[in-house]
Amino acid sequence: MPTTIAIVSRKGGVGKSTLCSNLAVAARTSTIIDCDDQASLADWGDRRTSKNPSVISVPAKRATATLKKINTRWNFIDTPGTLDANVIEVMQASDFVLVVLRYGQFELDSISTTLSAVKLINRPAAIALNLLHPNTNAKALIESIEEAQLGFPICPVAICNRANFQAAAIEGLGVTEESKDTAAAQEVSGLWSWMKKEIKNASSS
Ligand SMILES: Nc1ncnc2c1ncn2[C@@H]1O[C@H](COP(=O)(O)OP(=O)(O)OP(=O)(O)O)[C@@H](O)[C@H]1O
Ligand SMILES: [Mg+2]
């Protein structure tokens, strides 16, 4: 039974495409639906030698219909940095929504619009922090962001700003394919393990 994960944020440049490609690689048997007309992940897919994950580039309006024709274990949908009717439809068609939050006060101030839309569609969802400075005490920071106030769980494994993400993107790779031992690879693996537990809990409740 395929499980579909939508990666969203109304804010641009927070790392949606970066986390989408890296999570799809970590998931091993996966398809990426790139429905952002920037087509970053379609370009990334063209740079890959591996056929997994396969990357399908479609207009956001076609994402839900495309999804119905795919039968891989995991589907990841990379969405544009907007919250229009097409992205709402994509979220509704997904089993789980991952909201990417690039950490900063202005970003925290503006995330409420994205979260309100996610609340309305009533799908299981969580927040992933991306682009933290590597010296940040992520645990203390996550504790300081009130989950109750945001209304969604925050992954305890934050993703830091690391050169490996840039290097892997250039090569058409995920950071876990470059080496399993880097901090970037461990963060992606930690995020993916946590998400799988959240998805399992949501489907059994
Ligand atoms: N954890 C990270 N470490 C280092 N660089 C990162 C990280 N996450 C994202 N980046 C870089 O930040 C830039 C923006 O990331 P990305 O394109 O994934 O964001 P996006 O949310 O998909 O943007 P858009 O809204 O334009 O689609 C890219 O150059 C990417 O390589
Ligand atoms: Mg993107």
XYZ file of N, CA and C and ligand atoms in Angstrom:
647
model
N 0.852 -1.208 0.000
C 0.000 0.000 0.000
C 0.890 1.262 0.000
N 0.797 2.105 -1.036
C 1.667 3.299 -1.062
C 1.307 4.300 0.037
N 2.305 4.982 0.536
C 2.084 6.072 1.494
C 2.623 7.348 0.860
N 1.801 8.397 0.904
C 2.184 9.649 0.242
C 2.452 10.741 1.260
N 3.571 11.410 1.063
C 3.993 12.482 1.966
C 4.116 13.770 1.155
N 3.398 14.805 1.561
C 3.511 16.120 0.910
C 4.480 16.975 1.721
N 5.405 17.627 1.027
C 6.376 18.505 1.703
C 5.957 19.935 1.378
N 5.633 20.706 2.402
C 5.042 22.027 2.155
C 5.659 23.129 3.021
N 5.507 24.330 2.542
C 5.738 25.555 3.311
C 5.380 26.712 2.384
N 4.650 27.658 2.919
C 4.293 28.805 2.088
C 5.529 29.644 1.768
N 6.514 29.571 2.666
C 7.734 30.360 2.464
C 8.650 29.664 1.454
N 9.261 30.415 0.584
C 10.200 29.839 -0.371
C 11.581 29.663 0.240
N 12.365 28.779 -0.338
C 13.776 28.641 0.038
C 14.044 28.059 1.411
N 13.062 27.351 1.982
C 13.251 26.812 3.338
C 13.872 25.417 3.329
N 13.903 24.789 2.118
C 14.504 23.454 2.032
C 13.502 22.349 1.698
N 12.357 22.701 1.145
C 11.368 21.665 0.783
C 11.973 20.657 -0.206
N 12.552 21.183 -1.289
C 13.090 20.280 -2.319
C 14.269 19.479 -1.764
N 15.079 20.127 -0.944
C 16.249 19.445 -0.363
C 15.794 18.288 0.524
N 14.817 18.539 1.382
C 14.366 17.456 2.267
C 13.608 16.401 1.468
N 12.846 16.832 0.470
C 12.093 15.871 -0.343
C 13.033 14.877 -1.020
N 14.069 15.376 -1.682
C 14.981 14.469 -2.391
C 15.730 13.572 -1.408
N 16.172 14.144 -0.302
C 16.938 13.348 0.663
C 16.083 12.306 1.378
N 14.834 12.655 1.663
C 13.936 11.675 2.302
C 13.581 10.570 1.309
N 13.353 10.942 0.041
C 13.005 9.929 -0.968
C 14.162 8.948 -1.151
N 15.389 9.432 -1.090
C 16.548 8.531 -1.169
C 16.602 7.647 0.077
N 16.386 8.247 1.245
C 16.441 7.478 2.498
C 15.346 6.408 2.530
N 14.209 6.681 1.883
C 13.087 5.727 1.888
C 13.324 4.537 0.965
N 14.302 4.632 0.113
C 14.759 3.548 -0.776
C 13.813 3.244 -1.940
N 12.575 2.854 -1.685
C 11.680 2.528 -2.800
C 10.643 3.628 -2.898
N 10.911 4.595 -3.752
C 10.074 5.797 -3.692
C 9.944 6.471 -5.057
N 8.898 7.287 -5.156
C 8.696 8.143 -6.319
C 8.572 9.571 -5.827
N 9.192 10.496 -6.554
C 9.022 11.920 -6.256
C 8.091 12.500 -7.307
N 7.057 13.208 -6.843
C 6.256 13.996 -7.779
C 6.662 15.448 -7.564
N 7.302 16.008 -8.554
C 7.752 17.399 -8.471
C 6.675 18.264 -9.115
N 5.924 18.986 -8.286
C 4.846 19.796 -8.880
C 5.115 21.291 -8.706
N 6.407 21.612 -8.559
C 6.819 23.017 -8.563
C 7.339 23.325 -9.964
N 6.863 24.409 -10.576
C 7.300 24.639 -11.959
C 8.771 25.056 -12.068
N 9.447 25.271 -10.926
C 10.911 25.453 -10.988
C 11.609 24.140 -11.360
N 10.899 23.018 -11.112
C 11.376 21.669 -11.485
C 12.766 21.335 -10.927
N 13.065 21.797 -9.719
C 14.396 21.528 -9.133
C 14.667 20.033 -9.036
N 13.651 19.270 -8.635
C 13.917 17.838 -8.424
C 13.887 17.048 -9.732
N 13.170 17.565 -10.734
C 13.257 16.927 -12.053
C 14.689 17.081 -12.572
N 15.262 18.277 -12.391
C 16.665 18.510 -12.800
C 17.611 17.619 -11.989
N 17.355 17.534 -10.694
C 18.168 16.670 -9.813
C 18.085 15.226 -10.302
N 16.872 14.783 -10.647
C 16.677 13.412 -11.135
C 17.456 13.165 -12.418
N 17.532 14.181 -13.284
C 18.290 14.037 -14.537
C 19.783 13.832 -14.274
N 20.256 14.331 -13.137
C 21.690 14.189 -12.822
C 22.006 12.838 -12.171
N 20.965 12.053 -11.874
C 21.183 10.779 -11.183
C 21.499 9.664 -12.179
N 22.257 8.690 -11.693
C 22.434 7.488 -12.498
C 21.425 6.427 -12.038
N 21.109 6.426 -10.738
C 20.118 5.465 -10.225
C 18.714 5.855 -10.698
N 17.892 4.837 -10.960
C 16.513 5.118 -11.398
C 15.565 5.252 -10.205
N 16.087 5.007 -9.025
C 15.268 5.107 -7.819
C 15.807 6.227 -6.923
N 15.019 7.161 -6.478
C 13.607 7.324 -6.776
C 13.386 7.819 -8.204
N 12.262 7.408 -8.798
C 11.907 8.014 -10.083
C 11.292 9.381 -9.799
N 11.516 10.308 -10.702
C 11.004 11.674 -10.503
C 10.029 11.992 -11.629
N 8.816 12.361 -11.248
C 7.803 12.730 -12.245
C 7.507 14.215 -12.061
N 7.641 14.955 -13.137
C 7.415 16.401 -13.065
C 6.055 16.719 -13.678
N 5.147 17.256 -12.873
C 3.805 17.589 -13.378
C 3.375 18.957 -12.837
N 2.469 19.651 -13.528
C 1.922 20.870 -12.939
C 1.175 20.516 -11.651
N 1.169 21.419 -10.674
C 0.536 21.134 -9.381
C -0.909 20.662 -9.560
N -1.561 21.218 -10.557
C -2.948 20.862 -10.842
C -3.112 19.372 -11.196
N -2.027 18.725 -11.679
C -2.093 17.329 -12.121
C -1.544 16.349 -11.071
N -1.067 16.895 -9.950
C -0.357 16.030 -8.990
C -1.256 14.930 -8.424
N -2.475 15.272 -8.053
C -3.350 14.286 -7.410
C -3.740 13.184 -8.392
N -4.042 13.565 -9.630
C -4.395 12.553 -10.647
C -3.196 11.661 -10.928
N -2.003 12.242 -10.957
C -0.779 11.468 -11.221
C -0.537 10.449 -10.108
N -0.769 10.909 -8.888
C -0.562 10.060 -7.704
C -1.339 8.748 -7.806
N -2.541 8.821 -8.336
C -3.406 7.628 -8.406
C -2.828 6.553 -9.327
N -1.886 6.943 -10.193
C -1.337 5.972 -11.145
C -0.019 5.354 -10.649
N 0.424 5.761 -9.465
C 1.739 5.292 -8.981
C 1.543 4.255 -7.883
N 2.398 3.241 -7.919
C 2.226 2.180 -6.934
C 3.519 1.845 -6.184
N 4.377 2.855 -5.975
C 5.596 2.574 -5.188
C 5.250 2.652 -3.700
N 6.144 2.120 -2.871
C 5.873 2.085 -1.420
C 5.717 3.495 -0.847
N 6.612 4.405 -1.267
C 6.580 5.771 -0.728
C 6.510 6.783 -1.864
N 5.597 7.732 -1.741
C 5.534 8.851 -2.693
C 5.831 10.143 -1.939
N 6.693 10.954 -2.509
C 7.018 12.256 -1.906
C 6.627 13.347 -2.898
N 5.822 14.297 -2.443
C 5.409 15.372 -3.353
C 6.093 16.669 -2.942
N 6.909 17.182 -3.847
C 7.562 18.476 -3.610
C 6.645 19.569 -4.151
N 6.254 20.479 -3.289
C 5.274 21.505 -3.672
C 5.947 22.874 -3.812
N 5.317 23.783 -4.571
C 5.874 25.146 -4.654
C 5.661 25.903 -3.335
N 6.382 26.996 -3.151
C 6.264 27.784 -1.910
C 5.021 28.663 -1.897
N 3.883 28.027 -2.095
C 2.601 28.744 -2.071
C 1.600 27.869 -1.340
N 0.441 28.432 -1.068
C -0.617 27.620 -0.446
C -1.894 27.803 -1.238
N -1.830 27.574 -2.524
C -3.025 27.782 -3.343
C -3.888 26.510 -3.356
N -4.964 26.564 -4.125
C -5.922 25.445 -4.133
C -5.256 24.134 -4.558
N -4.274 24.208 -5.464
C -3.612 22.978 -5.916
C -2.802 22.332 -4.797
N -2.099 23.166 -4.036
C -1.288 22.615 -2.939
C -2.212 22.061 -1.839
N -3.316 22.739 -1.592
C -4.280 22.231 -0.601
C -4.798 20.857 -1.062
N -5.080 20.732 -2.341
C -5.571 19.445 -2.864
C -4.502 18.355 -2.706
N -3.253 18.723 -2.967
C -2.148 17.767 -2.795
C -2.079 17.304 -1.336
N -2.211 18.245 -0.401
C -2.148 17.875 1.018
C -3.306 16.948 1.377
N -4.480 17.252 0.843
C -5.657 16.421 1.135
C -5.486 14.996 0.616
N -4.762 14.862 -0.486
C -4.573 13.537 -1.095
C -3.417 12.772 -0.444
N -2.735 13.392 0.517
C -1.548 12.774 1.120
C -1.897 12.098 2.449
N -1.057 11.137 2.822
C -1.251 10.464 4.113
C -0.586 11.234 5.238
N 0.382 12.066 4.873
C 1.155 12.781 5.893
C 1.696 14.059 5.265
N 1.676 15.138 6.044
C 2.187 16.428 5.544
C 3.393 16.831 6.396
N 4.507 17.095 5.723
C 5.687 17.586 6.432
C 5.846 19.070 6.134
N 5.740 19.879 7.180
C 5.923 21.329 7.031
C 7.382 21.643 7.355
N 8.058 22.289 6.423
C 9.471 22.615 6.649
C 9.566 24.025 7.212
N 10.262 24.132 8.341
C 10.462 25.435 8.984
C 11.950 25.739 9.002
N 12.336 26.741 8.226
C 13.713 27.234 8.323
C 13.739 28.089 9.576
N 14.594 27.722 10.552
C 14.451 28.372 11.842
C 14.899 29.830 11.842
N 14.040 30.692 12.362
C 14.331 32.113 12.534
C 13.062 32.761 13.054
N 13.181 33.891 13.728
C 11.984 34.499 14.313
C 10.963 34.897 13.240
N 11.449 35.453 12.127
C 10.507 35.884 11.083
C 9.784 34.667 10.482
N 10.550 33.580 10.344
C 9.961 32.353 9.791
C 8.918 31.787 10.771
N 9.268 31.823 12.085
C 8.313 31.342 13.101
C 7.047 32.200 13.086
N 7.254 33.519 12.930
C 6.106 34.428 12.904
C 5.187 34.128 11.722
N 5.783 33.679 10.613
C 4.968 33.529 9.400
C 4.453 32.110 9.194
N 4.873 31.173 10.032
C 4.489 29.777 9.763
C 3.012 29.515 10.075
N 2.409 30.430 10.853
C 1.023 30.172 11.279
C 0.071 30.042 10.082
N 0.347 30.770 8.994
C -0.538 30.671 7.817
C -0.485 29.258 7.244
N 0.735 28.742 7.122
C 0.879 27.373 6.606
C 0.178 26.391 7.543
N 0.419 26.558 8.855
C -0.144 25.597 9.810
C -1.674 25.672 9.845
N -2.229 26.876 9.675
C -3.696 26.994 9.661
C -4.267 26.200 8.497
N -3.614 26.279 7.343
C -4.097 25.532 6.168
C -3.988 24.031 6.426
N -2.890 23.610 7.057
C -2.703 22.177 7.332
C -3.774 21.700 8.323
N -4.090 22.553 9.312
C -5.135 22.170 10.290
C -6.475 21.965 9.588
N -6.763 22.843 8.642
C -8.061 22.767 7.956
C -8.233 21.452 7.195
N -7.149 20.938 6.619
C -7.307 19.734 5.804
C -7.288 18.472 6.683
N -6.932 18.633 7.964
C -7.098 17.536 8.928
C -6.358 16.249 8.547
N -5.123 16.392 8.081
C -4.275 15.233 7.804
C -3.181 15.171 8.869
N -2.649 13.975 9.161
C -1.515 13.899 10.083
C -0.359 14.745 9.544
N 0.279 15.492 10.423
C 1.334 16.403 9.954
C 2.374 16.622 11.040
N 3.522 17.092 10.639
C 4.594 17.399 11.585
C 5.483 18.478 10.977
N 6.324 19.022 11.846
C 7.220 20.108 11.429
C 8.663 19.601 11.467
N 9.423 19.902 10.413
C 10.863 19.603 10.412
C 11.619 20.922 10.382
N 12.570 21.062 11.295
C 13.414 22.264 11.304
C 14.585 22.051 10.366
N 14.834 23.027 9.514
C 15.948 22.914 8.563
C 16.827 24.156 8.649
N 18.055 23.974 8.208
C 19.020 25.068 8.071
C 19.400 25.706 9.407
N 19.420 24.888 10.472
C 19.933 25.392 11.746
C 21.447 25.569 11.636
N 21.970 26.557 12.318
C 23.435 26.672 12.399
C 23.947 25.440 13.158
N 25.004 24.776 12.642
C 25.461 23.541 13.296
C 25.837 23.704 14.778
N 26.146 24.933 15.209
C 26.483 25.120 16.639
C 25.244 25.282 17.519
N 24.095 25.331 16.913
C 22.865 25.532 17.705
C 22.593 24.317 18.576
N 22.149 24.554 19.809
C 21.683 23.458 20.660
C 20.251 23.140 20.223
N 20.148 22.155 19.314
C 18.842 21.886 18.683
C 17.800 21.451 19.709
N 18.249 20.651 20.687
C 17.293 20.131 21.688
C 16.673 21.287 22.477
N 17.544 22.186 22.923
C 17.049 23.329 23.705
C 16.147 24.216 22.839
N 16.560 24.375 21.595
C 15.769 25.222 20.691
C 14.379 24.629 20.469
N 14.343 23.320 20.211
C 13.050 22.671 19.950
C 12.168 22.749 21.193
N 12.811 22.587 22.364
C 12.019 22.695 23.609
C 11.460 24.105 23.780
N 12.212 25.082 23.262
C 11.773 26.471 23.443
C 10.639 26.849 22.485
N 10.511 26.080 21.390
C 9.391 26.342 20.476
C 8.213 25.538 21.005
N 7.155 26.194 21.312
C 6.076 25.473 21.974
C 5.252 24.688 20.970
N 5.396 23.356 21.063
C 4.634 22.488 20.162
C 3.142 22.748 20.300
N 2.730 22.954 21.568
C 1.292 23.131 21.811
C 0.784 24.356 21.064
N 1.619 25.382 21.030
C 1.216 26.620 20.371
C 1.162 26.429 18.845
N 2.122 25.659 18.309
C 2.128 25.431 16.868
C 1.079 24.389 16.477
N 0.771 23.486 17.405
C -0.305 22.521 17.161
C 0.116 21.266 16.421
N 1.409 21.111 16.160
C 1.898 19.909 15.467
C 3.213 19.470 16.114
N 3.492 18.156 16.091
C 4.785 17.714 16.633
C 5.953 18.251 15.812
N 7.054 18.507 16.503
C 8.286 18.947 15.829
C 9.282 17.795 15.908
N 9.869 17.445 14.783
C 10.843 16.348 14.806
C 12.010 16.710 15.715
N 12.363 15.831 16.668
C 13.482 16.133 17.573
C 14.834 16.155 16.876
N 14.899 15.610 15.671
C 16.163 15.663 14.909
C 16.072 16.832 13.938
N 16.830 17.888 14.228
C 16.814 19.057 13.337
C 17.868 18.868 12.247
N 17.621 19.478 11.098
C 18.582 19.416 9.987
C 19.378 20.725 9.978
N 20.691 20.593 10.004
C 21.547 21.794 10.052
C 21.982 22.224 8.655
N 22.480 23.440 8.606
C 23.045 23.982 7.363
C 24.406 23.313 7.130
N 24.458 22.404 6.177
C 25.684 21.630 5.968
C 26.017 21.571 4.481
N 27.302 21.703 4.198
C 27.764 21.722 2.807
C 27.410 20.428 2.081
N 27.273 19.322 2.816
C 26.948 18.035 2.171
C 25.652 18.122 1.361
N 24.682 18.921 1.850
C 23.411 19.014 1.135
C 23.611 19.672 -0.226
N 24.458 20.699 -0.255
C 24.730 21.392 -1.514
C 25.494 20.460 -2.463
N 26.512 19.773 -1.919
C 27.350 18.897 -2.753
C 26.519 17.753 -3.327
N 25.669 17.170 -2.491
C 24.847 16.040 -2.952
C 23.882 16.503 -4.043
N 23.309 17.693 -3.878
C 22.353 18.201 -4.883
C 23.046 18.358 -6.239
N 24.275 18.834 -6.215
C 25.026 19.034 -7.469
C 25.233 17.693 -8.184
N 25.486 16.660 -7.400
C 25.769 15.327 -7.976
C 24.493 14.537 -8.279
N 23.330 15.075 -7.935
C 22.093 14.296 -8.097
C 22.018 13.152 -7.101
N 22.486 13.413 -5.886
C 22.487 12.374 -4.846
C 21.704 12.828 -3.623
N 21.446 11.888 -2.726
C 21.014 12.213 -1.374
C 22.232 12.133 -0.475
N 22.212 12.845 0.643
C 23.411 12.831 1.508
C 23.700 11.435 2.052
N 22.670 10.594 2.191
C 22.901 9.235 2.709
C 23.556 8.337 1.654
N 23.527 8.746 0.389
C 24.210 7.974 -0.659
C 25.692 8.334 -0.725
N 26.010 9.571 -0.309
C 27.421 9.994 -0.341
C 28.209 9.234 0.707
N 27.695 9.228 1.930
C 28.308 8.506 3.040
C 27.276 8.443 4.151
N 27.208 7.291 4.827
C 26.222 7.165 5.911
C 26.724 7.828 7.198
N 28.033 8.211 7.212
C 28.648 8.643 8.469
C 28.637 10.148 8.698
N 28.259 10.931 7.699
C 28.311 12.379 7.909
C 27.171 12.816 8.823
N 27.349 13.989 9.426
C 26.288 14.534 10.292
C 25.013 14.749 9.477
N 25.176 15.197 8.218
C 23.994 15.440 7.373
C 23.230 14.137 7.146
N 23.963 13.054 6.859
C 23.315 11.755 6.617
C 22.603 11.271 7.879
N 23.256 11.463 9.021
C 22.627 11.007 10.269
C 21.372 11.813 10.585
N 21.407 13.101 10.264
C 20.204 13.922 10.494
C 19.050 13.459 9.603
N 19.350 13.213 8.326
C 18.280 12.767 7.406
C 17.735 11.408 7.855
N 18.633 10.495 8.230
C 18.173 9.182 8.701
C 17.321 9.326 9.959
N 17.742 10.228 10.844
C 16.978 10.453 12.085
C 15.604 11.024 11.792
N 15.548 11.973 10.883
C 14.255 12.563 10.503
C 13.352 11.496 9.883
N 13.914 10.693 8.990
C 13.112 9.689 8.285
C 12.581 8.625 9.262
N 13.432 8.165 10.189
C 12.985 7.168 11.183
C 11.850 7.741 12.023
N 12.009 8.980 12.437
C 10.970 9.615 13.267
C 9.673 9.759 12.469
N 9.775 10.177 11.216
C 8.565 10.338 10.389
C 7.837 9.007 10.215
N 8.593 7.937 10.002
C 7.941 6.633 9.805
C 7.135 6.241 11.045
N 7.694 6.539 12.223
C 6.955 6.230 13.470
C 5.689 7.079 13.557
N 5.818 8.364 13.235
C 4.645 9.261 13.278
C 3.557 8.776 12.316
N 3.980 8.358 11.122
C 3.019 7.900 10.104
C 2.335 6.618 10.590
N 3.125 5.728 11.182
C 2.555 4.461 11.689
C 1.559 4.752 12.805
N 1.946 5.623 13.732
C 1.040 5.954 14.844
C -0.246 6.581 14.321
N -0.104 7.452 13.327
C -1.295 8.140 12.792
C -2.213 7.149 12.097
N -1.636 6.153 11.422
C -2.499 5.223 10.675
C -3.167 4.214 11.602
N -2.579 3.996 12.806
C -3.205 3.021 13.711
C -4.139 3.687 14.720
N -4.218 5.021 14.707
C -5.095 5.679 15.703
C -6.446 6.034 15.082
N 20.210 21.776 5.362
C 20.752 22.465 4.355
N 22.082 22.722 4.347
C 22.661 23.444 3.356
N 21.991 23.985 2.332
C 20.654 23.762 2.279
C 19.971 23.004 3.273
N 18.653 22.985 2.968
C 18.525 23.688 1.830
N 19.710 24.155 1.421
C 19.964 25.016 0.250
O 19.099 26.141 0.362
C 18.583 26.491 -0.919
C 17.053 26.412 -0.888
O 16.692 25.054 -0.657
P 15.499 24.389 -1.470
O 15.561 24.712 -2.909
O 15.464 22.966 -1.061
O 14.267 25.176 -0.803
P 12.740 25.175 -1.272
O 11.925 25.399 -0.041
O 12.457 23.970 -2.063
O 12.700 26.464 -2.196
P 11.501 26.897 -3.204
O 10.392 27.427 -2.323
O 12.131 27.966 -4.056
O 11.086 25.671 -3.950
C 19.210 25.527 -1.917
O 20.352 26.134 -2.475
C 19.627 24.336 -1.056
O 20.740 23.644 -1.580
Mg 11.709 23.749 -4.022
